[in-house]
Coordinates of C-alpha atoms in Angstrom, one line a residue:
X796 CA 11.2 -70.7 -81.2
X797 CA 13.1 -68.1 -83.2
X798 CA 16.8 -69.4 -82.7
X799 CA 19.4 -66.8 -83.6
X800 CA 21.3 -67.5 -86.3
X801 CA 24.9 -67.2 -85.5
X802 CA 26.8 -64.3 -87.3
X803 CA 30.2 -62.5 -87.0
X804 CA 31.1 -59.5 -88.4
X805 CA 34.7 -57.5 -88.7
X806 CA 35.6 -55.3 -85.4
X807 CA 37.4 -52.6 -86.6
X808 CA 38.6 -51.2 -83.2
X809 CA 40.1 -54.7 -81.9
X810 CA 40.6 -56.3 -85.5
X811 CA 38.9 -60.0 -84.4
X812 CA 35.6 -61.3 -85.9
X813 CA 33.8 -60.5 -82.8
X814 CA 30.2 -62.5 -82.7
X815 CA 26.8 -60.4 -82.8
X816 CA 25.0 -63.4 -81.0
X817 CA 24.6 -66.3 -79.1
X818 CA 23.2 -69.3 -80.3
X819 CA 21.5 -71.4 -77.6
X820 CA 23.5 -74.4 -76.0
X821 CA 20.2 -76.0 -74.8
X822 CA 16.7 -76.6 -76.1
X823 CA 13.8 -76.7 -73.4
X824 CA 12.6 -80.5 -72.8
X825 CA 9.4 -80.1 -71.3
X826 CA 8.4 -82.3 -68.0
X827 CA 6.3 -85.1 -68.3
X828 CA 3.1 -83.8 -66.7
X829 CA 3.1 -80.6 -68.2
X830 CA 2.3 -77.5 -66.8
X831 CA -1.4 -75.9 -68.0
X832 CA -0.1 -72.3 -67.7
X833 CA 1.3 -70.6 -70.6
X834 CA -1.3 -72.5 -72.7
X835 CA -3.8 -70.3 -74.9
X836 CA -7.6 -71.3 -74.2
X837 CA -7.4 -73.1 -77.8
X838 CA -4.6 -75.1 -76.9
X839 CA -6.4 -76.6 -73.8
X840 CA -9.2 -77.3 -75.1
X841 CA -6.6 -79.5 -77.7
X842 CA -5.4 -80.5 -74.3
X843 CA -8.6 -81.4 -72.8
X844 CA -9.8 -83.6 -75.9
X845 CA -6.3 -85.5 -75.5
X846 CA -7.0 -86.9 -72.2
X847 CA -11.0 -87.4 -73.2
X848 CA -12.9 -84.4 -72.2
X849 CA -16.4 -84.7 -74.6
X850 CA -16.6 -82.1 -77.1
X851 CA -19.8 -80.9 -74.8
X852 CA -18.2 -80.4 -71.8
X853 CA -14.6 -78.3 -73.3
X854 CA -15.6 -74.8 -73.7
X855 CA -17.2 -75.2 -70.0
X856 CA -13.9 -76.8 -68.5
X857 CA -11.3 -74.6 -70.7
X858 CA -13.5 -71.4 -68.7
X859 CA -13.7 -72.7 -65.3
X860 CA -9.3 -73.5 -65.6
X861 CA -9.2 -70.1 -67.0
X862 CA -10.3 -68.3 -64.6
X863 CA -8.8 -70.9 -61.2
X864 CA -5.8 -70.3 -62.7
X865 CA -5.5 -66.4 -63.7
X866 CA -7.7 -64.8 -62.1
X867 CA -7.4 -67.1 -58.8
X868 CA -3.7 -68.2 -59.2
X869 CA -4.8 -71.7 -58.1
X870 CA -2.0 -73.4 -58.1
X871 CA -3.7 -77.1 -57.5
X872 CA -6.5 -78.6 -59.2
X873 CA -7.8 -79.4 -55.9
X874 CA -8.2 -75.7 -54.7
X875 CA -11.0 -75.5 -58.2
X876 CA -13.9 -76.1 -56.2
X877 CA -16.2 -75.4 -59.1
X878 CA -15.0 -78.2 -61.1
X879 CA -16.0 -81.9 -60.2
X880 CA -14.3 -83.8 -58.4
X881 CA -13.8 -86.5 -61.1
X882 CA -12.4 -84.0 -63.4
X883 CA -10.2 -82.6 -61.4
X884 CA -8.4 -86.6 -60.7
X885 CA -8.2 -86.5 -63.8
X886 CA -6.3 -83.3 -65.0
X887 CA -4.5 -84.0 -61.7
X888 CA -3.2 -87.5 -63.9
X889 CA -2.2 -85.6 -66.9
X890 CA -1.5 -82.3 -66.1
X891 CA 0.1 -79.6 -63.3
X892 CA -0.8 -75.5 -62.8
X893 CA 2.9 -75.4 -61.6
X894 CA 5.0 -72.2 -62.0
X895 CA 9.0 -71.6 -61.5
X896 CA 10.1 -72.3 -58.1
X897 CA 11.9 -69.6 -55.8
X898 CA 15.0 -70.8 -55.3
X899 CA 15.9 -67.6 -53.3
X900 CA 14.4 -63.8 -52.5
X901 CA 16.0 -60.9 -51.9
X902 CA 14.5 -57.5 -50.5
X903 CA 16.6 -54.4 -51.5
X904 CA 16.6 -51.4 -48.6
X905 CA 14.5 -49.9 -50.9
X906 CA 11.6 -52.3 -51.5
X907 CA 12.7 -53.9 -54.4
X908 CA 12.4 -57.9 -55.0
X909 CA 14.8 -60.1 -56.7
X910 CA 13.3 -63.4 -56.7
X911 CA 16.0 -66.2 -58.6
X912 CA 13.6 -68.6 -59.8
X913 CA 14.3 -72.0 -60.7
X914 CA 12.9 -73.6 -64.0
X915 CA 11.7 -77.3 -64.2
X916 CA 13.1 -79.1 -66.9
X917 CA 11.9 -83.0 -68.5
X918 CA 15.8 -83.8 -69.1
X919 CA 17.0 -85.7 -65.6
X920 CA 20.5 -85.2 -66.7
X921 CA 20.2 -81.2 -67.3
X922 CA 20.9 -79.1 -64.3
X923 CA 17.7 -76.7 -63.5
X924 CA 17.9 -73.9 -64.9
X925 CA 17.5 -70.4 -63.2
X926 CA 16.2 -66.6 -64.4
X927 CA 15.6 -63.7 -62.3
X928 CA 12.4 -61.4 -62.0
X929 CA 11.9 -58.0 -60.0
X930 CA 9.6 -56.2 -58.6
X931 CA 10.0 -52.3 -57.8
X932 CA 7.4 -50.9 -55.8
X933 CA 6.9 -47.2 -56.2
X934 CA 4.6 -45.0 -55.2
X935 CA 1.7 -44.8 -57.8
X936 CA 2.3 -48.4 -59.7
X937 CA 4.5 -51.5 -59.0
X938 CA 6.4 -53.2 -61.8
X939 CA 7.6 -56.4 -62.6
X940 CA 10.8 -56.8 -64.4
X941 CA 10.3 -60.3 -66.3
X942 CA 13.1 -62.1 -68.5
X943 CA 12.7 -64.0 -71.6
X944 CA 15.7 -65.7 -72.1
X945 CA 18.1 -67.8 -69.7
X946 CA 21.1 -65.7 -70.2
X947 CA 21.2 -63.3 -73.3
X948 CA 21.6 -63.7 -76.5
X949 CA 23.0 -60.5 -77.5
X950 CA 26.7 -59.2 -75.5
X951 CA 25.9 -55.7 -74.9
X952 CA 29.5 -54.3 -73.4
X953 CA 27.8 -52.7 -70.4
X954 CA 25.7 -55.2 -69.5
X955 CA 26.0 -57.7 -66.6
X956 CA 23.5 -59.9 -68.4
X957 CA 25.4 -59.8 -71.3
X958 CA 28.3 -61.6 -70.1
X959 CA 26.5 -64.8 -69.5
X960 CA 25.9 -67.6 -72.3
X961 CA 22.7 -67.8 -74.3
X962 CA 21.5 -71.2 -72.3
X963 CA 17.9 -71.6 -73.3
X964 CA 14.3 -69.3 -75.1
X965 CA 11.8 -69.5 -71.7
X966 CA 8.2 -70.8 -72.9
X967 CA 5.4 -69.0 -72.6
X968 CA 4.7 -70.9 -69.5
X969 CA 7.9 -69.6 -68.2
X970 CA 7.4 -66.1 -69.3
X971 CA 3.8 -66.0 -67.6
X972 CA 4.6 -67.9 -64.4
X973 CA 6.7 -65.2 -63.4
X974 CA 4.3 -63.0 -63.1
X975 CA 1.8 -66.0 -61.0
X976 CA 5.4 -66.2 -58.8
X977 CA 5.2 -62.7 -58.1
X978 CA 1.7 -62.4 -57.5
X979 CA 1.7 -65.8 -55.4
X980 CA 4.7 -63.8 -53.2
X981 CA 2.9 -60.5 -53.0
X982 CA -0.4 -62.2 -52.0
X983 CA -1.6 -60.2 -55.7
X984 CA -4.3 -62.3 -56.4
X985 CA -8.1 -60.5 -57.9
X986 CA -10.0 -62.4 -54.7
X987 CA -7.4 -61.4 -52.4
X988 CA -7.1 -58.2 -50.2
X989 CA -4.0 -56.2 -50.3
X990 CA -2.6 -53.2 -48.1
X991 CA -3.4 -50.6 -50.7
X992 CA -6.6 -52.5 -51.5
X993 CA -5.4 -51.9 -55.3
X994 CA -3.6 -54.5 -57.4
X995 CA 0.3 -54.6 -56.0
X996 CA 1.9 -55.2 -59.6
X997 CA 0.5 -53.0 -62.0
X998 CA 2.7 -53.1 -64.8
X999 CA 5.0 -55.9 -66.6
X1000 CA 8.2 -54.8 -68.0
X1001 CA 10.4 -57.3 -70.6
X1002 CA 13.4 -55.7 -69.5
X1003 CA 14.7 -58.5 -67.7
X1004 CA 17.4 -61.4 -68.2
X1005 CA 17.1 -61.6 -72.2
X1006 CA 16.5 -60.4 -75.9
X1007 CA 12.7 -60.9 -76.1
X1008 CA 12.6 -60.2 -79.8
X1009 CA 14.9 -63.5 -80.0
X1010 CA 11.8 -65.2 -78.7
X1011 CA 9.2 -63.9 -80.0
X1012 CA 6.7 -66.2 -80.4
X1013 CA 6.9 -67.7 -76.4
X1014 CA 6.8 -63.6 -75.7
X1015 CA 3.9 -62.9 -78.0
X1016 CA 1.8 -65.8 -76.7
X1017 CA 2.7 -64.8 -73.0
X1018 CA 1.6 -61.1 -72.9
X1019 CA -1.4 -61.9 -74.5
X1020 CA -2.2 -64.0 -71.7
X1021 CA -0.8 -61.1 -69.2
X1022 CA -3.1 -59.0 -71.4
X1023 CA -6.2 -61.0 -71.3
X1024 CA -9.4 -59.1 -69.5
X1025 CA -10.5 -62.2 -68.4
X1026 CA -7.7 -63.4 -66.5
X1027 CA -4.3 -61.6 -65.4
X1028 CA -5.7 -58.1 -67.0
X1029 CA -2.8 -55.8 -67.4
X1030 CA -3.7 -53.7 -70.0
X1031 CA -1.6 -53.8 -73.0
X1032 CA -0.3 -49.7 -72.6
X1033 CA 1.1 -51.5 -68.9
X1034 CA 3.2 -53.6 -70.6
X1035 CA 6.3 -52.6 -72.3
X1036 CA 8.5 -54.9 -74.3
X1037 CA 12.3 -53.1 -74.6
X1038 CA 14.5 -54.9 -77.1
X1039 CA 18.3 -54.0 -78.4
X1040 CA 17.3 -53.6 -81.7
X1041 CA 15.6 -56.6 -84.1
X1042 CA 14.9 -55.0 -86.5
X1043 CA 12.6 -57.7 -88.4
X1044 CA 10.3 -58.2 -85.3
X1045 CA 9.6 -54.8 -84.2
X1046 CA 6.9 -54.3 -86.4
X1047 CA 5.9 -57.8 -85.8
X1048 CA 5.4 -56.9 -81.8
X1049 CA 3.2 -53.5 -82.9
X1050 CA 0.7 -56.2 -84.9
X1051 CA 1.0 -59.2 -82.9
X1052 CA 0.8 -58.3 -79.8
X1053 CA 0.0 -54.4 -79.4
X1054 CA 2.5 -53.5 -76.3
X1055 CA 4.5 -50.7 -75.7
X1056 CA 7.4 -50.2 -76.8
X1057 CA 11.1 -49.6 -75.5
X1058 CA 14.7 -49.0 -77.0
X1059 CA 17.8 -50.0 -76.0
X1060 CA 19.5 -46.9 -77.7
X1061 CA 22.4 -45.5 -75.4
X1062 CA 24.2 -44.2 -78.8
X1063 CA 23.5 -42.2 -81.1
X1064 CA 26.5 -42.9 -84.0
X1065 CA 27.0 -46.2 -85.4
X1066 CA 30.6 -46.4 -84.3
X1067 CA 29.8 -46.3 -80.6
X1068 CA 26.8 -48.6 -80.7
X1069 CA 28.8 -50.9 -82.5
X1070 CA 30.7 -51.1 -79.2
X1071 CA 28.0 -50.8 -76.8
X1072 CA 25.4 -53.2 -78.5
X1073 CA 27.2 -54.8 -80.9
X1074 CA 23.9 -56.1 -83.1
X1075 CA 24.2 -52.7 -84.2
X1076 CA 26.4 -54.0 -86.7
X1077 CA 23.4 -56.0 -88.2
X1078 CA 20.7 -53.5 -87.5
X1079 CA 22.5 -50.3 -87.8
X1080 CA 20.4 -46.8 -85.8
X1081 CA 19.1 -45.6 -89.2
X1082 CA 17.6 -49.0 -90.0
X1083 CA 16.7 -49.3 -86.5
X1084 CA 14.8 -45.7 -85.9
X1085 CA 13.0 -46.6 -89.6
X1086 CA 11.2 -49.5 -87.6
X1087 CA 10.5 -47.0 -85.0
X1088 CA 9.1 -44.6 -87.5
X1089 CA 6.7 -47.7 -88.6
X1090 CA 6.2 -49.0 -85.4
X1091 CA 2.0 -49.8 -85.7
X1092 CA -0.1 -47.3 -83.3
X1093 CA 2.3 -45.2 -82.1
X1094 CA 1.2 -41.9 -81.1
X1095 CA 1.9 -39.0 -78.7
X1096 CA -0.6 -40.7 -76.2
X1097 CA 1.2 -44.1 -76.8
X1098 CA 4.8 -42.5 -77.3
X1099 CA 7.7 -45.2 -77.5
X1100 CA 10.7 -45.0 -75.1
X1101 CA 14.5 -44.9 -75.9
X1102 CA 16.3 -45.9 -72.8
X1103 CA 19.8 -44.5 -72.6
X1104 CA 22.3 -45.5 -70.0
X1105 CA 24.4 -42.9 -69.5
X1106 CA 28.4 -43.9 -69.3
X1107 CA 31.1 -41.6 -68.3
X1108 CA 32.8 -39.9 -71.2
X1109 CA 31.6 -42.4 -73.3
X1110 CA 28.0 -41.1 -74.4
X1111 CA 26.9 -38.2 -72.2
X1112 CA 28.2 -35.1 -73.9
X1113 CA 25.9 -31.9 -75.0
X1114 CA 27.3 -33.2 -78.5
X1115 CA 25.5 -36.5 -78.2
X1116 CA 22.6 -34.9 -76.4
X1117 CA 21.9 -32.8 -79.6
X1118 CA 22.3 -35.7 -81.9
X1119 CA 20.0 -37.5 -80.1
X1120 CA 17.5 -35.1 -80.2
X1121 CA 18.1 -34.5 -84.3
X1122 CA 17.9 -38.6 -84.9
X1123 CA 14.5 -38.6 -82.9
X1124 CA 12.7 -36.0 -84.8
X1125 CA 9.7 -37.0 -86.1
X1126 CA 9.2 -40.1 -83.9
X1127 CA 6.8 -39.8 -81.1
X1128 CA 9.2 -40.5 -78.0
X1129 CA 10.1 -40.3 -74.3
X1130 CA 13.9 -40.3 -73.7
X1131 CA 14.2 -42.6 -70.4
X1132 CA 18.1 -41.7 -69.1
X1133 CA 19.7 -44.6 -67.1
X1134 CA 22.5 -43.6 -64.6
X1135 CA 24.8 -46.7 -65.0
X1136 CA 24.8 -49.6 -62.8
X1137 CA 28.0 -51.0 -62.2
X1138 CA 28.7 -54.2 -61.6
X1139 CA 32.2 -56.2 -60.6
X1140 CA 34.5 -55.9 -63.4
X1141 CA 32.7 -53.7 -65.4
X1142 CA 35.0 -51.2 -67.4
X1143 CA 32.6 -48.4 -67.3
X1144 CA 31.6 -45.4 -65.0
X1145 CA 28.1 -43.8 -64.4
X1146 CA 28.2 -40.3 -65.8
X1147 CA 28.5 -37.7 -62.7
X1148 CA 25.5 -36.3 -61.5
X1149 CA 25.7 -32.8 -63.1
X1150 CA 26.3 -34.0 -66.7
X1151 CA 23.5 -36.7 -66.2
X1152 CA 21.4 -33.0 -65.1
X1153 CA 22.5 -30.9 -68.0
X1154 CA 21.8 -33.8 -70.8
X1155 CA 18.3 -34.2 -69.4
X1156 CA 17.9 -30.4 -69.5
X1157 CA 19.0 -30.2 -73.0
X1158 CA 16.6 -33.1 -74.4
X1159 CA 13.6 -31.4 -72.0
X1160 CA 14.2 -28.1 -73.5
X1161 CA 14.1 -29.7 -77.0
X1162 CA 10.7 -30.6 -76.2
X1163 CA 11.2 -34.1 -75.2
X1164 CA 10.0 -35.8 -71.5
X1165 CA 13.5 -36.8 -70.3
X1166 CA 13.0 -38.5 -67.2
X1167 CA 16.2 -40.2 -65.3
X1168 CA 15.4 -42.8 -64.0
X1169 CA 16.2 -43.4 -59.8
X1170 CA 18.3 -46.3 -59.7
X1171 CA 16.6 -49.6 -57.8
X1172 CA 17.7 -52.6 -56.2
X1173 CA 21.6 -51.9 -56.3
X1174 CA 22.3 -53.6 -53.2
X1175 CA 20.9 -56.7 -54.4
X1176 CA 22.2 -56.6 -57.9
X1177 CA 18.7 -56.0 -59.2
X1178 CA 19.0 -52.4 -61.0
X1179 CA 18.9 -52.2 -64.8
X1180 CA 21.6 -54.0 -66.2
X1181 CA 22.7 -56.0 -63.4
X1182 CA 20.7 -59.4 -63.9
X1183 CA 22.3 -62.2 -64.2
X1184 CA 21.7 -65.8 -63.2
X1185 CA 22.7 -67.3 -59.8
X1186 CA 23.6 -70.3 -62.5
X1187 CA 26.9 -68.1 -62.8
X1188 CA 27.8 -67.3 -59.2
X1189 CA 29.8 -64.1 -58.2
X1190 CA 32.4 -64.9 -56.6
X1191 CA 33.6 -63.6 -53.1
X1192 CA 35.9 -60.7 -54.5
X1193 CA 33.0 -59.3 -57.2
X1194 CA 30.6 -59.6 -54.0
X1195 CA 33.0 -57.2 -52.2
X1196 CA 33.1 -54.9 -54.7
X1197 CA 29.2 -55.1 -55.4
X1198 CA 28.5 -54.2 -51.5
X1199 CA 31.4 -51.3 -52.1
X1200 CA 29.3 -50.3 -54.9
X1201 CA 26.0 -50.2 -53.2
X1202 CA 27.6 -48.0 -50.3
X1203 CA 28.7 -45.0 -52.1
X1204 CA 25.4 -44.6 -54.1

């Protein structure tokens, strides 16, 4: 699973060797009836001939689980009616259709879900890990926030995810059964009616706990499944994979998978980024915007986005506005602006209202969409840049302050 290499690199504001990532404390140890979701159709019908299936009978059976468990979200082999009875003893022997459990769920006043999810693990002595996934509801799409990573590997200063320690890479089990989770708790299934009579989560976002170019294979193999016509379905331009800036496996995600793509920007000169997303230092914005430039099928219709949190006197000036807009030429782009999200002990502010207004207006007037995005899920420390594992509990003071925080907005 693409572990990061650990590297340091001089700090020329605080004068330390400060470290651009995390390397992994933990590598997953899977359970020992292992889960069937996650798996590519090739790899259970490697599955199927393991436990005996005839050579006759796999394509028929690999089908059949395909569609019980994506399009169906069985999540028992008992519920696959269509498949003997026989059969279905027997992957019952070998196998599971399990997903992560909810370990708790929160519901935001504003229709967002935060559901911590705890992660099964083959190691008795390991504590069960935990991620978290949202869902924001909105009026013309719903979309799922999904992590890749238990904590991050990358220590972005802003970022409440950041602070955490790089535990584990999630499978592609993991990745997936999020989304089965959600659509299990939203009652999202293709043979099940909801209120809208349309599909509840419409779009999958890998903006969640994580770097998901630090995993890219368990990412790659689960939106393809997400992908897949014949089972979960979300089209490819529905699903948009945001990373901080690795460099060597962006153009990787444009051939290998096909998904949209999203920028952790928030600076436009190397000295600040350095400070805000410190693997800046290894992939520096020119290098970074290169990829971007080659990024495969990019177009105006299929336009990548650069997120940008804006930060109080840090990065919201007309100054950087117009930089931004001068690095950008040339690379079609959607400039996503983030009112920041503050979290207990955070050092920054969220730019105020009117500068956040007149930096949009700039970048719009430069012929750029320059939406700001309405901040979701506050109250249950769900917004952007707020995840972070219930592994690494707030305590009772940072609680106050978050329910402070959540008042004034």
């Amino acid at each position: 699973m693409n572990e990061p290499i650990a590297s340091t690199s001089f700090d020329a504001q605080s004068g330390a060797n400060a470290p651009l990532e995390k390397v992994a404390i933990e590598t997953y140890v899977p359970p020992s009836k292992p889960s069937l979701v996650g798996l590519s159709r090739a790899e259970i019908a490697e599955e199927l001939a393991a436990i005996g299936v005839a050579p006759a009978q796999r394509k028929m059976r690999v089908q059949q689980l395909w569609h019980w468990i994506y399009v169906r979200g069985a999540s028992d082999f008992e519920e696959m009616t269509s498949i003997s009875k026989q059969m279905r003893i027997q992957l019952d022997a070998h196998f599971t259709v399990a997903r992560p459990e909810v370990a708790a769920e929160q519901i935001s006043s504003d229709g967002t879900r935060k559901w911590l999810l705890r992660l099964p693990s083959g190691d008795s002595l390991e504590k069960a890990h935990e991620v978290e996934c949202v869902y924001i509801p909105e009026t013309d799409r719903g979309t799922l926030c999904v992590s890749s990573q238990v904590g991050c590997t990358l220590n972005c200063s802003f970022c409440h995810t950041g602070t955490q320690r790089l535990v584990r890479n999630l499978t592609a089990g993991e990745i997936v059964g999020q989304i089965m989770v959600a659509r299990d708790r939203l009652n999202d299934w293709a043979d099940r009616d909801t209120p809208s009579g349309g599909r509840l989560i419409t779009n999958v976002v890998m903006m969640g706990m994580g770097e998901p170019l630090y995993n890219f294979d368990a990412v790659r193999d689960a939106l393809l499944i997400v992908a897949d016509n014949e089972g979960i379905g979300i089209s490819r331009r529905r699903i948009t994979l945001s990373t901080s800036g690795v460099v060597p496996n962006i153009i990787r995600t444009g051939d290998e998978i096909g998904v949209m793509l999203a920028i952790s920007l928030h600076a436009v000169r190397d000295e600040l980024r350095n400070e805000l997303v410190p693997l800046n230092r290894k992939y520096p914005i020119a290098e970074l915007l290169q990829a971007c430039r080659d990024y495969p099928g990019s177009s105006n219709a299929r336009r990548i986005t650069f997120e940008y949190v804006m930060l109080k006197g840090v990065n919201d000036s007309l100054d950087d506005a117009k930089l931004l807009v001068k690095l950008l030429k040339g690379i079609p782009a959607k400039i996503n602006l983030i009112p920041f999200n503050p979290w207990p002990g955070t050092r920054y502010e969220c730019s105020d209202w009117e500068q956040i207004e007149k930096f949009s207006e700039y970048i719009f007037n430069a012929g750029y969409s320059s939406p700001v995005r309405t901040p979701r899920g506050r109250d249950i420390l769900a917004a952007c840049g707020q995840l972070k594992s219930e592994t690494e509990k707030l305590s009772a003071r940072e609680r106050q302050a978050l329910r402070a925080m959540a008042m004034t907005d």
